[in-house]
mmCIF file of C-alpha atoms and ligand atoms in Angstrom:
data_model
loop_
_atom_site.group_PDB
_atom_site.id
_atom_site.type_symbol
_atom_site.label_atom_id
_atom_site.label_comp_id
_atom_site.label_asym_id
_atom_site.label_seq_id
_atom_site.Cartn_x
_atom_site.Cartn_y
_atom_site.Cartn_z
ATOM 1 C CA UNK D 7 0.000 0.000 0.000
ATOM 2 C CA UNK D 8 1.522 3.323 -1.047
ATOM 3 C CA UNK D 9 1.132 6.538 0.855
ATOM 4 C CA UNK D 10 -1.520 8.774 -0.799
ATOM 5 C CA UNK D 11 0.239 11.558 -2.712
ATOM 6 C CA UNK D 12 -1.585 14.273 -0.744
ATOM 7 C CA UNK D 13 0.124 12.940 2.376
ATOM 8 C CA UNK D 14 3.446 12.267 0.701
ATOM 9 C CA UNK D 15 3.683 15.935 -0.270
ATOM 10 C CA UNK D 16 3.553 16.879 3.423
ATOM 11 C CA UNK D 17 6.509 14.632 4.355
ATOM 12 C CA UNK D 18 9.672 16.766 4.546
ATOM 13 C CA UNK D 19 12.929 15.477 3.102
ATOM 14 C CA UNK D 20 15.787 15.363 5.597
ATOM 15 C CA UNK D 21 19.512 14.903 5.130
ATOM 16 C CA UNK D 22 20.881 11.835 6.921
ATOM 17 C CA UNK D 23 21.582 12.423 10.624
ATOM 18 C CA UNK D 24 25.079 13.823 11.263
ATOM 19 C CA UNK D 25 27.715 11.714 13.049
ATOM 20 C CA UNK D 26 27.098 11.436 16.796
ATOM 21 C CA UNK D 27 29.549 13.751 18.578
ATOM 22 C CA UNK D 28 28.243 13.500 22.143
ATOM 23 C CA UNK D 29 26.581 10.768 24.161
ATOM 24 C CA UNK D 30 24.910 11.342 27.513
ATOM 25 C CA UNK D 31 26.850 10.555 30.674
ATOM 26 C CA UNK D 32 25.154 7.879 32.746
ATOM 27 C CA UNK D 33 25.472 7.998 36.544
ATOM 28 C CA UNK D 34 27.046 5.018 38.311
ATOM 29 C CA UNK D 35 25.325 5.352 41.682
ATOM 30 C CA UNK D 36 22.661 2.698 41.256
ATOM 31 C CA UNK D 37 20.112 5.120 39.842
ATOM 32 C CA UNK D 38 19.189 5.891 36.269
ATOM 33 C CA UNK D 39 19.134 9.522 35.146
ATOM 34 C CA UNK D 40 16.139 11.159 33.498
ATOM 35 C CA UNK D 41 16.709 13.396 30.487
ATOM 36 C CA UNK D 42 14.267 15.892 28.959
ATOM 37 C CA UNK D 43 16.652 16.489 26.067
ATOM 38 C CA UNK D 44 20.046 15.290 24.898
ATOM 39 C CA UNK D 45 22.750 17.856 25.689
ATOM 40 C CA UNK D 46 24.255 18.117 22.203
ATOM 41 C CA UNK D 47 24.871 20.734 19.551
ATOM 42 C CA UNK D 48 24.450 18.131 16.802
ATOM 43 C CA UNK D 49 21.723 19.348 14.460
ATOM 44 C CA UNK D 50 19.313 16.611 15.524
ATOM 45 C CA UNK D 51 16.014 16.100 17.336
ATOM 46 C CA UNK D 52 14.351 12.922 18.570
ATOM 47 C CA UNK D 53 10.866 11.674 17.702
ATOM 48 C CA UNK D 54 9.236 9.533 20.395
ATOM 49 C CA UNK D 55 5.791 7.947 20.088
ATOM 50 C CA UNK D 56 4.023 6.576 23.162
ATOM 51 C CA UNK D 57 1.484 4.015 24.386
ATOM 52 C CA UNK D 58 0.141 2.181 21.295
ATOM 53 C CA UNK D 59 -3.660 2.191 21.567
ATOM 54 C CA UNK D 60 -4.469 3.570 18.091
ATOM 55 C CA UNK D 61 -3.113 1.414 15.267
ATOM 56 C CA UNK D 62 -3.471 3.465 12.093
ATOM 57 C CA UNK D 63 -2.349 1.438 9.062
ATOM 58 C CA UNK D 64 -0.913 4.603 7.506
ATOM 59 C CA UNK D 65 1.736 4.828 10.237
ATOM 60 C CA UNK D 66 3.836 2.210 8.476
ATOM 61 C CA UNK D 67 3.521 3.960 5.112
ATOM 62 C CA UNK D 68 4.372 7.299 6.692
ATOM 63 C CA UNK D 69 7.391 5.939 8.511
ATOM 64 C CA UNK D 70 8.671 4.354 5.299
ATOM 65 C CA UNK D 71 8.063 7.546 3.308
ATOM 66 C CA UNK D 72 9.785 9.724 5.901
ATOM 67 C CA UNK D 73 12.664 7.246 6.370
ATOM 68 C CA UNK D 74 13.531 8.645 9.805
ATOM 69 C CA UNK D 75 14.372 6.865 13.053
ATOM 70 C CA UNK D 76 11.737 6.966 15.792
ATOM 71 C CA UNK D 77 11.571 5.541 19.292
ATOM 72 C CA UNK D 78 8.330 3.884 20.434
ATOM 73 C CA UNK D 79 7.708 3.792 24.187
ATOM 74 C CA UNK D 80 5.060 1.069 24.269
ATOM 75 C CA UNK D 81 2.630 0.189 27.047
ATOM 76 C CA UNK D 82 2.127 -3.594 27.184
ATOM 77 C CA UNK D 83 -1.638 -3.338 27.767
ATOM 78 C CA UNK D 84 -2.002 -1.094 24.698
ATOM 79 C CA UNK D 85 -0.135 -3.420 22.340
ATOM 80 C CA UNK D 86 -0.787 -6.955 23.599
ATOM 81 C CA UNK D 87 -3.933 -7.387 21.473
ATOM 82 C CA UNK D 88 -1.964 -6.824 18.273
ATOM 83 C CA UNK D 89 1.781 -6.787 18.921
ATOM 84 C CA UNK D 90 2.527 -7.521 15.239
ATOM 85 C CA UNK D 91 1.368 -4.035 14.236
ATOM 86 C CA UNK D 92 4.534 -2.724 15.895
ATOM 87 C CA UNK D 93 6.762 -5.476 14.481
ATOM 88 C CA UNK D 94 6.063 -3.915 11.080
ATOM 89 C CA UNK D 95 7.042 -0.475 12.385
ATOM 90 C CA UNK D 96 10.182 -1.995 13.900
ATOM 91 C CA UNK D 97 11.130 -3.330 10.462
ATOM 92 C CA UNK D 98 10.678 0.203 9.095
ATOM 93 C CA UNK D 99 13.247 1.671 11.502
ATOM 94 C CA UNK D 100 11.394 2.160 14.788
ATOM 95 C CA UNK D 101 13.103 1.107 18.012
ATOM 96 C CA UNK D 102 10.778 -0.270 20.688
ATOM 97 C CA UNK D 103 11.364 0.857 24.268
ATOM 98 C CA UNK D 104 9.661 0.492 27.644
ATOM 99 C CA UNK D 105 6.621 2.402 28.988
ATOM 100 C CA UNK D 106 5.382 -0.061 31.683
ATOM 101 C CA UNK D 107 2.685 -2.739 31.623
ATOM 102 C CA UNK D 108 -0.444 -0.761 32.516
ATOM 103 C CA UNK D 109 0.617 2.918 32.586
ATOM 104 C CA UNK D 110 0.105 3.750 36.282
ATOM 105 C CA UNK D 111 1.294 7.033 37.746
ATOM 106 C CA UNK D 112 4.465 5.576 39.231
ATOM 107 C CA UNK D 113 4.948 8.210 41.922
ATOM 108 C CA UNK D 114 1.936 6.748 43.742
ATOM 109 C CA UNK D 115 3.576 3.301 43.964
ATOM 110 C CA UNK D 116 6.318 1.837 46.150
ATOM 111 C CA UNK D 117 9.558 0.318 44.913
ATOM 112 C CA UNK D 118 8.260 -3.233 44.402
ATOM 113 C CA UNK D 119 5.170 -2.157 42.471
ATOM 114 C CA UNK D 120 7.203 0.237 40.319
ATOM 115 C CA UNK D 121 9.691 -2.532 39.658
ATOM 116 C CA UNK D 122 6.938 -4.931 38.593
ATOM 117 C CA UNK D 123 5.698 -2.379 36.063
ATOM 118 C CA UNK D 124 9.133 -1.487 34.716
ATOM 119 C CA UNK D 125 10.834 -4.915 34.701
ATOM 120 C CA UNK D 126 7.589 -6.537 33.542
ATOM 121 C CA UNK D 127 7.223 -4.083 30.672
ATOM 122 C CA UNK D 128 10.781 -4.743 29.510
ATOM 123 C CA UNK D 129 10.362 -8.518 29.730
ATOM 124 C CA UNK D 130 7.045 -8.599 27.873
ATOM 125 C CA UNK D 131 8.251 -6.284 25.112
ATOM 126 C CA UNK D 132 11.384 -8.441 24.770
ATOM 127 C CA UNK D 133 9.188 -11.505 24.260
ATOM 128 C CA UNK D 134 7.159 -9.712 21.551
ATOM 129 C CA UNK D 135 9.942 -7.929 19.703
ATOM 130 C CA UNK D 136 13.141 -9.925 20.193
ATOM 131 C CA UNK D 137 15.051 -7.146 21.896
ATOM 132 C CA UNK D 138 14.795 -6.161 25.544
ATOM 133 C CA UNK D 139 14.283 -2.402 25.778
ATOM 134 C CA UNK D 140 17.153 -0.352 27.180
ATOM 135 C CA UNK D 141 15.348 2.986 27.582
ATOM 136 C CA UNK D 142 12.344 3.954 29.692
ATOM 137 C CA UNK D 143 9.652 6.611 29.653
ATOM 138 C CA UNK D 144 7.594 7.123 32.817
ATOM 139 C CA UNK D 145 3.818 7.308 32.198
ATOM 140 C CA UNK D 146 2.677 10.931 32.158
ATOM 141 C CA UNK D 147 6.290 11.976 32.619
ATOM 142 C CA UNK D 148 5.883 11.397 36.378
ATOM 143 C CA UNK D 149 8.791 9.855 38.226
ATOM 144 C CA UNK D 150 10.610 10.060 41.543
ATOM 145 C CA UNK D 151 13.877 8.790 43.036
ATOM 146 C CA UNK D 152 12.296 5.361 43.552
ATOM 147 C CA UNK D 153 11.426 5.213 39.839
ATOM 148 C CA UNK D 154 15.007 5.963 38.844
ATOM 149 C CA UNK D 155 16.263 3.206 41.151
ATOM 150 C CA UNK D 156 13.759 0.710 39.732
ATOM 151 C CA UNK D 157 14.620 1.777 36.164
ATOM 152 C CA UNK D 158 18.267 1.018 36.905
ATOM 153 C CA UNK D 159 17.521 -2.242 38.712
ATOM 154 C CA UNK D 160 15.387 -3.452 35.783
ATOM 155 C CA UNK D 161 18.365 -3.010 33.469
ATOM 156 C CA UNK D 162 17.175 0.134 31.737
ATOM 157 C CA UNK D 163 19.981 2.608 31.004
ATOM 158 C CA UNK D 164 18.063 5.876 31.295
ATOM 159 C CA UNK D 165 14.656 7.517 31.558
ATOM 160 C CA UNK D 166 13.352 10.159 29.153
ATOM 161 C CA UNK D 167 10.720 12.853 29.337
ATOM 162 C CA UNK D 168 10.387 15.539 26.639
ATOM 163 C CA UNK D 169 10.718 19.182 25.578
ATOM 164 C CA UNK D 170 7.941 19.501 22.969
ATOM 165 C CA UNK D 171 4.841 17.546 22.086
ATOM 166 C CA UNK D 172 2.194 17.186 19.384
ATOM 167 C CA UNK D 173 -1.479 16.354 19.857
ATOM 168 C CA UNK D 174 -4.587 16.745 17.658
ATOM 169 C CA UNK D 175 -2.364 18.003 14.840
ATOM 170 C CA UNK D 176 -0.919 20.869 16.903
ATOM 171 C CA UNK D 177 2.714 21.278 17.916
ATOM 172 C CA UNK D 178 3.339 22.527 21.455
ATOM 173 C CA UNK D 179 6.506 24.204 22.677
ATOM 174 C CA UNK D 180 7.470 24.538 26.303
ATOM 175 C CA UNK D 181 7.425 28.322 26.791
ATOM 176 C CA UNK D 182 9.478 30.379 26.229
ATOM 177 C CA UNK D 183 10.923 28.069 23.569
ATOM 178 C CA UNK D 184 9.601 28.842 20.085
ATOM 179 C CA UNK D 185 11.676 26.556 17.927
ATOM 180 C CA UNK D 186 12.922 22.987 18.212
ATOM 181 C CA UNK D 187 16.497 23.150 19.531
ATOM 182 C CA UNK D 188 19.333 20.677 18.880
ATOM 183 C CA UNK D 189 18.948 17.644 21.140
ATOM 184 C CA UNK D 190 15.269 18.178 21.903
ATOM 185 C CA UNK D 191 13.085 15.144 22.536
ATOM 186 C CA UNK D 192 9.569 15.397 21.081
ATOM 187 C CA UNK D 193 6.557 13.453 22.370
ATOM 188 C CA UNK D 194 3.532 12.241 20.455
ATOM 189 C CA UNK D 195 1.183 9.282 20.826
ATOM 190 C CA UNK D 196 -0.545 6.579 18.820
ATOM 191 C CA UNK D 197 -3.794 8.552 18.820
ATOM 192 C CA UNK D 198 -6.543 9.130 16.223
ATOM 193 C CA UNK D 199 -4.645 12.157 14.827
ATOM 194 C CA UNK D 200 -1.472 10.081 14.331
ATOM 195 C CA UNK D 201 -0.962 11.195 10.727
ATOM 196 C CA UNK D 202 -1.310 14.907 11.452
ATOM 197 C CA UNK D 203 0.713 14.658 14.661
ATOM 198 C CA UNK D 204 3.580 12.853 12.943
ATOM 199 C CA UNK D 205 3.597 15.368 10.089
ATOM 200 C CA UNK D 206 3.605 18.436 12.367
ATOM 201 C CA UNK D 207 6.457 16.911 14.359
ATOM 202 C CA UNK D 208 8.528 16.237 11.224
ATOM 203 C CA UNK D 209 7.813 19.690 9.844
ATOM 204 C CA UNK D 210 8.739 21.424 13.130
ATOM 205 C CA UNK D 211 12.088 19.590 13.091
ATOM 206 C CA UNK D 212 12.621 20.453 9.429
ATOM 207 C CA UNK D 213 11.763 24.125 9.974
ATOM 208 C CA UNK D 214 14.402 24.270 12.724
ATOM 209 C CA UNK D 215 17.076 23.012 10.305
ATOM 210 C CA UNK D 216 17.443 19.763 12.243
ATOM 211 C CA UNK D 217 17.125 16.125 11.256
ATOM 212 C CA UNK D 218 15.599 13.248 13.251
ATOM 213 C CA UNK D 219 18.217 10.996 14.843
ATOM 214 C CA UNK D 220 18.043 7.756 16.794
ATOM 215 C CA UNK D 221 17.777 8.393 20.534
ATOM 216 C CA UNK D 222 19.586 5.109 21.292
ATOM 217 C CA UNK D 223 22.679 6.332 19.411
ATOM 218 C CA UNK D 224 23.114 9.051 22.048
ATOM 219 C CA UNK D 225 23.049 6.671 25.024
ATOM 220 C CA UNK D 226 26.151 4.551 25.624
ATOM 221 C CA UNK D 227 25.283 0.852 25.544
ATOM 222 C CA UNK D 228 21.728 1.310 24.213
ATOM 223 C CA UNK D 229 22.018 -1.049 21.286
ATOM 224 C CA UNK D 230 19.571 -0.007 18.594
ATOM 225 C CA UNK D 231 17.638 -2.457 16.480
ATOM 226 C CA UNK D 232 18.927 -2.628 12.928
ATOM 227 C CA UNK D 233 17.095 -0.219 10.640
ATOM 228 C CA UNK D 234 15.217 -1.390 7.550
ATOM 229 C CA UNK D 235 14.201 -4.919 6.751
HETATM 230 ZN ZN1 ZN Z 11 1.953 7.124 27.992
#
């Protein structure tokens, strides 16, 4: 199935991502760090897509047409009914990472319950997709010191929140920011407006003179899945 030409025209053309000049520094004190952006001057930004409830068939066509790396932070409950939908996205260059089993607000849970959500999410996604996630996104962006300990203890290398987001076809900056800056992490979801959200994200990155890069390439030890397939 080809992408309709009206949509294809809205997909910006990017140069390949530049060589990675800086990776994040990971703490070695038994806790993971959380990053809202990657501290780099490389002309890159990072597209992250969360949860997995809405499974628009055009997502695969769009991802192929755009030919950009994306990171999917998947919630097990949202994907378990149709995990293969995301296998196709994985083969088109998406890397699948961890967003818990059932998306609770983690700050309301103790260490053991947080660990069940985070380790369990990684294990289940590994069984679906053949690679155990190495990165984590806390549901709602809510985390505390206990979360960062559990993230570490579950074998995740780092936690990520975001600088900008897109929803219902609208791009949202965190004031006072008015343009996507190098290293920014952008959040969107598998929601009914997936197509418009993905296109506004790509166009905001393009307008800023940046190119989408693979988040995993900026984290030491976060082996990325091979692109294409
Ligand atoms: Zn979420």
